[in-house]
């Protein structure tokens, strides 16, 4: 297997747009400070009593935490970093240089992951410019060799490690399994919903022997389990198998009201934690356009019908464009978020389907999309408007929902534990949404 660093093509095009950015990276994020940088920061401000007091006041130390999280920067109540100055620049960097920044600030919005010997570079959609580059171009999520790593990432050494350990079958076979998932997502002759169902079926087939901490690959059982893994992956290369999953899945009729209730409660819960004006405006718009914004008991089935009709309309007007956003998002997620972070592949696919469902509801509920769907045919500038709404939706959810502890706990609870068929059933419900 190649050890050459790779990066996703859109990251070769990414440039921070600084003062033209509709957001800022210095708000709404959790900023851990590693031990080495904590010392560097403290030494840098030592000669300035004012800076030292400011730093002391806004650092929450985490003495028992991992080396990479020995402290956190405590954000202001409005979510902004306390070091963000009136010109929207970092006061620490301005006064003490780039070297003093915590790794996450120096590398943001780049995401660096080390799979064994190999480094991969992607980005976080929490940055609007990354979201634009990633979602709107056909070839955005193609991997490329990254020969001069430092040209793309200020601190490649701050990579997250996916330990690939010959004794741990889950990580040892992870690249092969991910390659199979990527091939399935590339089968664009099928709707994304069917491809998610295929991922779910594949993960379900592996669920009883391939998971974190599995002992099925130990000792004499190893050869048999490896053969079974390879057989299962191979099965999902077969056109007949894919067609059968597509047909079975297409025949399912699933109620969408409960999904609307779940997704809107996630959005409302995040809005209630004060995530800033852009997020609040987006969520209020979604609730208003689906008529879920007043105090009367919510008619979720009516909201579901509105959603379904509008999605249908969006497909008719701008189907190709809308499909591109979700295709790129799904591929990107497989690159950017290693499935080995979750206890099982099925749980990972479940979370992916949940995210896609939430994004679909939010995009379709976006006020600008609702307006576009009222037009009889695409108009000049309508694709640009749709792109703008999509970038805003994917970026704000990446920043304010997808990594929120409450959302992750909810996803974990919903996925259930040890009930593979039930989890697969939920994957299908969200995929169908
Ligand atoms: S969010 Fe992205 S584009 Fe905006 S200032 Fe930060 S890095 Fe630059």
Short mmCIF file of C-alpha atoms and ligand atoms in Angstrom, two decimals:
data_model
loop_
_atom_site.label_atom_id
_atom_site.label_comp_id
_atom_site.label_asym_id
_atom_site.label_seq_id
_atom_site.Cartn_x
_atom_site.Cartn_y
_atom_site.Cartn_z
CA UNK A 1 0.00 0.00 0.00
CA UNK A 2 1.33 3.45 -0.93
CA UNK A 3 2.72 5.59 1.87
CA UNK A 4 2.58 8.76 -0.22
CA UNK A 5 0.61 11.57 1.45
CA UNK A 6 -2.71 12.29 -0.25
CA UNK A 7 -5.03 15.22 -0.21
CA UNK A 8 -8.48 15.76 -1.60
CA UNK A 9 -8.39 17.88 -4.74
CA UNK A 10 -10.50 20.70 -3.39
CA UNK A 11 -7.82 21.36 -0.78
CA UNK A 12 -5.37 22.24 -3.57
CA UNK A 13 -7.81 25.04 -4.49
CA UNK A 14 -8.65 26.19 -0.99
CA UNK A 15 -7.47 29.66 0.04
CA UNK A 16 -8.70 31.42 3.16
CA UNK A 17 -10.81 34.38 2.01
CA UNK A 18 -10.19 36.23 5.29
CA UNK A 19 -12.17 39.48 5.48
CA UNK A 20 -14.54 38.31 2.69
CA UNK A 21 -15.54 35.30 4.77
CA UNK A 22 -19.18 35.19 5.86
CA UNK A 23 -18.06 33.51 9.10
CA UNK A 24 -14.87 33.36 11.09
CA UNK A 25 -12.94 30.39 12.36
CA UNK A 26 -12.56 32.17 15.68
CA UNK A 27 -16.10 31.55 16.84
CA UNK A 28 -18.20 28.59 17.87
CA UNK A 29 -15.37 26.06 17.96
CA UNK A 30 -13.79 24.06 20.76
CA UNK A 31 -10.08 24.83 20.92
CA UNK A 32 -7.88 22.34 22.76
CA UNK A 33 -4.30 23.31 23.64
CA UNK A 34 -1.64 20.60 23.78
CA UNK A 35 1.00 20.51 26.51
CA UNK A 36 3.84 21.82 24.30
CA UNK A 37 1.75 24.73 23.08
CA UNK A 38 0.44 25.54 26.49
CA UNK A 39 4.05 26.09 27.59
CA UNK A 40 4.84 28.07 24.44
CA UNK A 41 1.85 30.35 24.97
CA UNK A 42 2.72 30.93 28.61
CA UNK A 43 6.36 31.72 27.77
CA UNK A 44 5.35 34.04 24.93
CA UNK A 45 3.14 36.21 27.14
CA UNK A 46 5.43 36.10 30.18
CA UNK A 47 6.84 39.59 29.50
CA UNK A 48 3.44 41.18 29.08
CA UNK A 49 1.46 41.19 32.35
CA UNK A 50 -1.69 42.24 30.50
CA UNK A 51 -1.49 39.37 27.97
CA UNK A 52 -0.50 36.91 30.69
CA UNK A 53 -3.56 37.85 32.77
CA UNK A 54 -5.81 37.59 29.69
CA UNK A 55 -4.43 34.16 28.85
CA UNK A 56 -4.75 32.95 32.41
CA UNK A 57 -8.34 34.15 32.56
CA UNK A 58 -9.38 32.38 29.34
CA UNK A 59 -7.59 29.07 29.62
CA UNK A 60 -9.43 26.19 31.22
CA UNK A 61 -6.77 23.74 32.27
CA UNK A 62 -7.39 20.03 31.91
CA UNK A 63 -4.52 18.48 33.93
CA UNK A 64 -5.69 14.86 33.72
CA UNK A 65 -6.51 15.05 30.00
CA UNK A 66 -4.47 13.67 27.09
CA UNK A 67 -1.25 15.50 26.10
CA UNK A 68 -3.03 17.07 23.14
CA UNK A 69 -5.76 18.52 25.40
CA UNK A 70 -4.02 19.93 28.45
CA UNK A 71 -6.24 23.02 28.32
CA UNK A 72 -9.11 24.54 26.36
CA UNK A 73 -9.63 28.14 25.35
CA UNK A 74 -12.78 29.32 27.03
CA UNK A 75 -14.94 31.05 24.48
CA UNK A 76 -16.83 34.24 25.34
CA UNK A 77 -20.57 33.92 26.00
CA UNK A 78 -21.25 35.00 22.39
CA UNK A 79 -19.13 32.05 21.18
CA UNK A 80 -16.21 34.21 19.99
CA UNK A 81 -12.62 33.46 20.89
CA UNK A 82 -11.42 35.86 23.61
CA UNK A 83 -8.30 36.55 21.51
CA UNK A 84 -10.25 37.74 18.47
CA UNK A 85 -9.56 41.47 18.15
CA UNK A 86 -11.72 44.27 16.80
CA UNK A 87 -10.28 43.78 13.31
CA UNK A 88 -11.30 40.10 13.41
CA UNK A 89 -7.67 39.01 13.70
CA UNK A 90 -6.06 36.84 16.32
CA UNK A 91 -4.43 39.06 18.97
CA UNK A 92 -2.14 36.26 20.09
CA UNK A 93 -0.80 35.68 16.60
CA UNK A 94 -0.50 39.38 15.86
CA UNK A 95 1.58 40.05 18.98
CA UNK A 96 3.50 36.83 19.45
CA UNK A 97 3.65 35.17 16.03
CA UNK A 98 2.07 32.14 14.38
CA UNK A 99 4.21 29.67 16.33
CA UNK A 100 2.30 30.43 19.52
CA UNK A 101 -1.07 29.28 18.11
CA UNK A 102 -2.51 25.94 19.23
CA UNK A 103 -2.26 23.28 16.51
CA UNK A 104 -5.96 23.39 15.74
CA UNK A 105 -5.84 27.14 15.04
CA UNK A 106 -2.66 26.85 12.94
CA UNK A 107 -4.08 24.05 10.79
CA UNK A 108 -7.76 25.08 10.61
CA UNK A 109 -9.66 24.34 8.40
CA UNK A 110 -7.33 21.54 7.30
CA UNK A 111 -7.85 18.11 8.78
CA UNK A 112 -4.74 15.93 8.86
CA UNK A 113 -5.10 12.22 9.52
CA UNK A 114 -2.32 9.67 9.72
CA UNK A 115 -3.39 6.15 8.71
CA UNK A 116 -0.45 4.07 9.82
CA UNK A 117 2.43 5.43 7.70
CA UNK A 118 0.30 7.52 5.39
CA UNK A 119 -0.99 11.07 5.85
CA UNK A 120 -4.26 12.30 4.35
CA UNK A 121 -5.37 15.92 4.16
CA UNK A 122 -8.94 17.01 3.93
CA UNK A 123 -10.83 19.94 5.40
CA UNK A 124 -13.70 20.71 7.69
CA UNK A 125 -16.94 21.96 6.18
CA UNK A 126 -17.24 24.23 9.24
CA UNK A 127 -15.29 26.69 7.07
CA UNK A 128 -17.57 28.19 4.38
CA UNK A 129 -14.77 28.34 1.79
CA UNK A 130 -13.97 24.67 2.33
CA UNK A 131 -17.68 23.87 2.01
CA UNK A 132 -17.85 25.80 -1.29
CA UNK A 133 -14.78 24.11 -2.72
CA UNK A 134 -15.86 20.66 -1.57
CA UNK A 135 -19.54 20.68 -2.52
CA UNK A 136 -19.73 22.55 -5.80
CA UNK A 137 -17.14 20.95 -8.08
CA UNK A 138 -17.49 17.56 -9.76
CA UNK A 139 -13.91 16.48 -9.10
CA UNK A 140 -13.58 18.06 -5.63
CA UNK A 141 -13.30 14.86 -3.62
CA UNK A 142 -10.76 13.03 -5.78
CA UNK A 143 -7.58 12.04 -3.93
CA UNK A 144 -4.26 13.42 -5.21
CA UNK A 145 -0.67 12.83 -4.15
CA UNK A 146 0.57 15.61 -1.86
CA UNK A 147 4.30 15.63 -2.37
CA UNK A 148 5.15 18.85 -0.56
CA UNK A 149 3.05 18.39 2.54
CA UNK A 150 4.10 21.65 4.19
CA UNK A 151 2.75 23.51 1.15
CA UNK A 152 -0.76 22.50 2.24
CA UNK A 153 -0.58 22.18 6.01
CA UNK A 154 1.36 24.40 8.41
CA UNK A 155 1.73 21.62 10.97
CA UNK A 156 1.53 18.14 9.43
CA UNK A 157 3.02 16.77 12.63
CA UNK A 158 -0.26 17.57 14.41
CA UNK A 159 -2.03 14.79 12.47
CA UNK A 160 -4.66 12.69 14.19
CA UNK A 161 -3.50 9.12 14.36
CA UNK A 162 -5.59 6.19 13.15
CA UNK A 163 -3.40 3.49 14.61
CA UNK A 164 -3.09 0.63 12.18
CA UNK A 165 -2.13 -2.32 14.27
CA UNK A 166 -1.54 -5.82 12.88
CA UNK A 167 -3.08 -7.25 16.06
CA UNK A 168 -6.24 -5.17 15.73
CA UNK A 169 -8.27 -6.48 12.78
CA UNK A 170 -10.65 -3.48 12.86
CA UNK A 171 -7.93 -0.95 11.98
CA UNK A 172 -5.72 -3.40 10.09
CA UNK A 173 -8.41 -3.96 7.42
CA UNK A 174 -9.86 -0.45 7.61
CA UNK A 175 -8.34 0.88 4.37
CA UNK A 176 -9.60 -2.10 2.40
CA UNK A 177 -13.07 -1.73 3.90
CA UNK A 178 -13.12 2.02 3.29
CA UNK A 179 -12.06 1.48 -0.34
CA UNK A 180 -15.10 -0.80 -0.76
CA UNK A 181 -17.37 1.86 0.77
CA UNK A 182 -15.94 4.53 -1.53
CA UNK A 183 -16.54 2.31 -4.57
CA UNK A 184 -20.17 1.90 -3.54
CA UNK A 185 -20.66 5.64 -3.10
CA UNK A 186 -19.19 6.17 -6.57
CA UNK A 187 -22.00 4.07 -8.11
CA UNK A 188 -23.87 7.16 -9.21
CA UNK A 189 -26.19 5.22 -11.46
CA UNK A 190 -28.12 4.58 -8.21
CA UNK A 191 -29.74 7.32 -6.11
CA UNK A 192 -27.79 8.24 -2.99
CA UNK A 193 -30.59 6.76 -0.87
CA UNK A 194 -29.98 3.34 -2.47
CA UNK A 195 -26.22 3.71 -2.05
CA UNK A 196 -26.71 4.44 1.64
CA UNK A 197 -28.89 1.34 1.85
CA UNK A 198 -26.05 -0.64 0.19
CA UNK A 199 -23.56 0.70 2.73
CA UNK A 200 -25.98 -0.30 5.47
CA UNK A 201 -26.41 -3.81 4.07
CA UNK A 202 -22.67 -4.25 3.67
CA UNK A 203 -22.03 -3.05 7.24
CA UNK A 204 -24.81 -5.31 8.52
CA UNK A 205 -23.14 -8.30 6.84
CA UNK A 206 -19.88 -7.56 8.68
CA UNK A 207 -21.43 -6.64 11.98
CA UNK A 208 -21.13 -9.95 13.84
CA UNK A 209 -17.37 -10.41 13.29
CA UNK A 210 -15.76 -7.15 12.18
CA UNK A 211 -15.94 -4.42 14.85
CA UNK A 212 -13.72 -2.65 17.36
CA UNK A 213 -12.20 -5.18 19.74
CA UNK A 214 -13.20 -8.20 17.65
CA UNK A 215 -11.54 -11.49 18.55
CA UNK A 216 -12.74 -13.23 15.39
CA UNK A 217 -9.42 -12.68 13.66
CA UNK A 218 -7.25 -14.18 16.37
CA UNK A 219 -5.23 -17.35 16.11
CA UNK A 220 -6.56 -20.05 13.85
CA UNK A 221 -9.81 -18.18 13.19
CA UNK A 222 -7.93 -15.43 11.38
CA UNK A 223 -7.74 -16.99 7.91
CA UNK A 224 -11.43 -17.89 7.98
CA UNK A 225 -12.49 -14.42 9.11
CA UNK A 226 -10.29 -12.74 6.52
CA UNK A 227 -11.81 -14.91 3.82
CA UNK A 228 -15.29 -14.02 5.03
CA UNK A 229 -14.46 -10.31 5.10
CA UNK A 230 -13.13 -10.47 1.57
CA UNK A 231 -16.19 -12.44 0.42
CA UNK A 232 -18.61 -9.93 1.93
CA UNK A 233 -16.77 -7.01 0.33
CA UNK A 234 -16.68 -8.87 -2.96
CA UNK A 235 -20.41 -9.55 -2.79
CA UNK A 236 -21.06 -5.82 -2.96
CA UNK A 237 -19.11 -5.56 -6.22
CA UNK A 238 -21.73 -7.72 -7.90
CA UNK A 239 -24.20 -5.77 -10.11
CA UNK A 240 -26.95 -8.31 -9.25
CA UNK A 241 -26.54 -7.77 -5.51
CA UNK A 242 -26.56 -3.99 -5.90
CA UNK A 243 -29.61 -4.09 -8.13
CA UNK A 244 -31.43 -6.33 -5.64
CA UNK A 245 -30.70 -3.94 -2.75
CA UNK A 246 -31.82 -1.01 -4.89
CA UNK A 247 -35.06 -2.76 -5.87
CA UNK A 248 -35.88 -3.91 -2.32
CA UNK A 249 -35.13 -0.53 -0.88
CA UNK A 250 -37.06 1.33 -3.58
CA UNK A 251 -40.13 -0.73 -2.70
CA UNK A 252 -40.13 0.40 0.94
CA UNK A 253 -42.60 3.02 1.98
CA UNK A 254 -41.47 4.69 5.19
CA UNK A 255 -43.23 7.35 7.24
CA UNK A 256 -41.29 10.64 7.32
CA UNK A 257 -43.20 12.51 10.09
CA UNK A 258 -41.12 11.06 12.96
CA UNK A 259 -37.90 11.96 11.12
CA UNK A 260 -39.10 15.54 10.69
CA UNK A 261 -39.83 15.61 14.45
CA UNK A 262 -36.39 14.23 15.30
CA UNK A 263 -34.45 16.52 12.95
CA UNK A 264 -36.29 19.68 13.95
CA UNK A 265 -35.82 18.88 17.64
CA UNK A 266 -32.04 18.59 17.01
CA UNK A 267 -32.03 21.98 15.27
CA UNK A 268 -34.12 23.61 18.01
CA UNK A 269 -31.91 22.19 20.76
CA UNK A 270 -28.77 23.58 19.14
CA UNK A 271 -30.43 26.95 18.53
CA UNK A 272 -31.37 27.10 22.21
CA UNK A 273 -27.69 26.96 23.16
CA UNK A 274 -27.07 30.30 21.43
CA UNK A 275 -25.06 29.43 18.34
CA UNK A 276 -25.02 32.89 16.82
CA UNK A 277 -27.13 34.85 14.40
CA UNK A 278 -26.44 32.96 11.17
CA UNK A 279 -27.40 29.60 12.65
CA UNK A 280 -30.46 31.02 14.43
CA UNK A 281 -31.68 32.68 11.23
CA UNK A 282 -31.23 29.44 9.30
CA UNK A 283 -33.13 27.33 11.83
CA UNK A 284 -35.96 29.86 12.25
CA UNK A 285 -36.32 29.92 8.46
CA UNK A 286 -36.50 26.13 8.26
CA UNK A 287 -39.16 25.96 11.00
CA UNK A 288 -41.16 28.74 9.39
CA UNK A 289 -41.06 27.26 5.92
CA UNK A 290 -42.22 23.86 7.23
CA UNK A 291 -44.85 25.55 9.44
CA UNK A 292 -43.35 24.20 12.63
CA UNK A 293 -42.60 27.55 14.21
CA UNK A 294 -45.63 28.36 16.32
CA UNK A 295 -46.73 27.09 19.70
CA UNK A 296 -49.57 24.87 18.49
CA UNK A 297 -48.90 21.12 18.42
CA UNK A 298 -46.66 20.48 15.46
CA UNK A 299 -48.26 18.70 12.54
CA UNK A 300 -45.27 16.59 11.61
CA UNK A 301 -47.04 14.66 8.90
CA UNK A 302 -48.06 17.88 7.18
CA UNK A 303 -44.47 19.13 7.46
CA UNK A 304 -43.30 15.81 5.99
CA UNK A 305 -45.65 16.22 3.03
CA UNK A 306 -44.37 19.77 2.44
CA UNK A 307 -40.80 18.49 2.67
CA UNK A 308 -41.44 15.58 0.28
CA UNK A 309 -43.23 17.76 -2.30
CA UNK A 310 -40.49 20.37 -2.15
CA UNK A 311 -37.75 17.79 -2.48
CA UNK A 312 -39.52 16.44 -5.53
CA UNK A 313 -39.72 19.94 -6.97
CA UNK A 314 -36.05 20.60 -6.23
CA UNK A 315 -35.16 17.36 -8.01
CA UNK A 316 -37.17 18.47 -11.05
CA UNK A 317 -35.62 21.94 -11.15
CA UNK A 318 -32.05 21.38 -10.00
CA UNK A 319 -31.73 17.63 -9.45
CA UNK A 320 -28.23 17.27 -10.81
CA UNK A 321 -26.90 20.09 -8.70
CA UNK A 322 -28.59 18.92 -5.49
CA UNK A 323 -27.32 15.38 -6.08
CA UNK A 324 -23.77 16.71 -6.45
CA UNK A 325 -23.83 18.35 -3.00
CA UNK A 326 -24.90 15.14 -1.27
CA UNK A 327 -22.64 12.89 -3.32
CA UNK A 328 -19.58 15.01 -2.51
CA UNK A 329 -20.61 15.31 1.13
CA UNK A 330 -20.92 11.53 1.52
CA UNK A 331 -17.60 10.80 -0.16
CA UNK A 332 -15.95 13.52 1.86
CA UNK A 333 -17.28 12.12 5.09
CA UNK A 334 -15.69 8.73 4.32
CA UNK A 335 -12.33 10.40 3.75
CA UNK A 336 -12.45 12.92 6.54
CA UNK A 337 -13.97 10.89 9.38
CA UNK A 338 -12.37 7.43 9.77
CA UNK A 339 -15.03 4.81 10.52
CA UNK A 340 -12.68 3.29 13.08
CA UNK A 341 -13.67 6.19 15.36
CA UNK A 342 -16.99 4.41 15.90
CA UNK A 343 -17.31 0.99 17.55
CA UNK A 344 -18.74 -0.63 14.44
CA UNK A 345 -19.08 0.05 10.74
CA UNK A 346 -22.85 -0.22 11.01
CA UNK A 347 -22.95 2.52 13.63
CA UNK A 348 -20.79 4.68 11.37
CA UNK A 349 -23.14 4.18 8.42
CA UNK A 350 -26.08 4.89 10.70
CA UNK A 351 -24.54 8.25 11.68
CA UNK A 352 -23.83 9.04 8.06
CA UNK A 353 -27.45 8.38 7.06
CA UNK A 354 -28.66 10.44 10.04
CA UNK A 355 -26.46 13.38 8.96
CA UNK A 356 -27.60 13.16 5.35
CA UNK A 357 -31.25 13.16 6.48
CA UNK A 358 -30.72 16.19 8.72
CA UNK A 359 -28.95 18.05 5.91
CA UNK A 360 -31.72 17.24 3.47
CA UNK A 361 -34.39 18.55 5.81
CA UNK A 362 -32.43 21.72 6.50
CA UNK A 363 -31.65 22.40 2.85
CA UNK A 364 -35.22 21.81 1.73
CA UNK A 365 -36.50 23.93 4.62
CA UNK A 366 -34.08 26.79 3.80
CA UNK A 367 -36.18 29.85 2.98
CA UNK A 368 -34.29 30.55 -0.25
CA UNK A 369 -34.78 26.98 -1.41
CA UNK A 370 -38.49 27.15 -0.55
CA UNK A 371 -38.71 30.25 -2.73
CA UNK A 372 -36.78 28.67 -5.60
CA UNK A 373 -39.14 25.71 -5.56
CA UNK A 374 -42.09 28.01 -6.28
CA UNK A 375 -40.70 29.01 -9.68
CA UNK A 376 -42.02 27.07 -12.69
CA UNK A 377 -38.54 26.59 -14.22
CA UNK A 378 -34.92 27.43 -13.38
CA UNK A 379 -34.21 31.16 -13.76
CA UNK A 380 -31.02 33.11 -14.34
CA UNK A 381 -29.09 33.01 -11.12
CA UNK A 382 -31.22 30.33 -9.49
CA UNK A 383 -28.39 27.80 -9.40
CA UNK A 384 -26.16 30.38 -7.76
CA UNK A 385 -28.84 30.96 -5.14
CA UNK A 386 -29.19 27.26 -4.53
CA UNK A 387 -25.41 26.88 -4.21
CA UNK A 388 -25.38 29.69 -1.66
CA UNK A 389 -28.14 28.03 0.37
CA UNK A 390 -26.37 24.67 0.21
CA UNK A 391 -23.01 26.06 1.34
CA UNK A 392 -24.72 27.87 4.21
CA UNK A 393 -26.64 24.76 5.25
CA UNK A 394 -23.75 22.29 5.13
CA UNK A 395 -21.34 24.74 6.75
CA UNK A 396 -23.58 25.78 9.61
CA UNK A 397 -24.57 22.20 10.42
CA UNK A 398 -20.92 21.09 10.30
CA UNK A 399 -19.99 23.87 12.67
CA UNK A 400 -22.91 23.93 15.07
CA UNK A 401 -24.48 20.47 15.05
CA UNK A 402 -22.40 17.61 13.71
CA UNK A 403 -19.67 17.66 16.34
CA UNK A 404 -21.85 18.81 19.24
CA UNK A 405 -21.67 16.36 22.17
CA UNK A 406 -25.50 16.34 22.44
CA UNK A 407 -25.87 15.33 18.80
CA UNK A 408 -23.22 12.63 19.08
CA UNK A 409 -24.85 11.23 22.22
CA UNK A 410 -28.22 11.25 20.49
CA UNK A 411 -26.73 9.42 17.50
CA UNK A 412 -25.15 6.85 19.79
CA UNK A 413 -28.41 6.31 21.68
CA UNK A 414 -30.47 6.03 18.51
CA UNK A 415 -28.11 3.56 16.88
CA UNK A 416 -28.72 1.20 19.78
CA UNK A 417 -26.26 -1.39 20.91
CA UNK A 418 -26.03 -5.00 19.87
CA UNK A 419 -29.21 -4.89 17.79
CA UNK A 420 -27.85 -5.04 14.31
CA UNK A 421 -31.13 -5.57 12.43
CA UNK A 422 -32.74 -2.66 14.27
CA UNK A 423 -29.83 -0.36 13.47
CA UNK A 424 -29.97 -1.38 9.82
CA UNK A 425 -33.72 -0.62 9.85
CA UNK A 426 -32.96 2.90 11.07
CA UNK A 427 -30.27 3.37 8.42
CA UNK A 428 -32.94 2.60 5.83
CA UNK A 429 -35.42 5.02 7.41
CA UNK A 430 -32.92 7.90 7.29
CA UNK A 431 -31.65 6.91 3.85
CA UNK A 432 -35.21 7.00 2.53
CA UNK A 433 -35.92 10.42 4.03
S1 LIG B 1 -13.65 30.16 8.26
FE1 LIG B 1 -12.29 29.56 6.52
S2 LIG B 1 -12.40 31.20 4.98
FE2 LIG B 1 -13.30 31.94 6.91
S3 LIG B 1 -11.62 33.03 7.93
FE3 LIG B 1 -11.59 30.90 8.71
S4 LIG B 1 -10.24 29.72 7.33
FE4 LIG B 1 -10.70 31.68 6.32
#
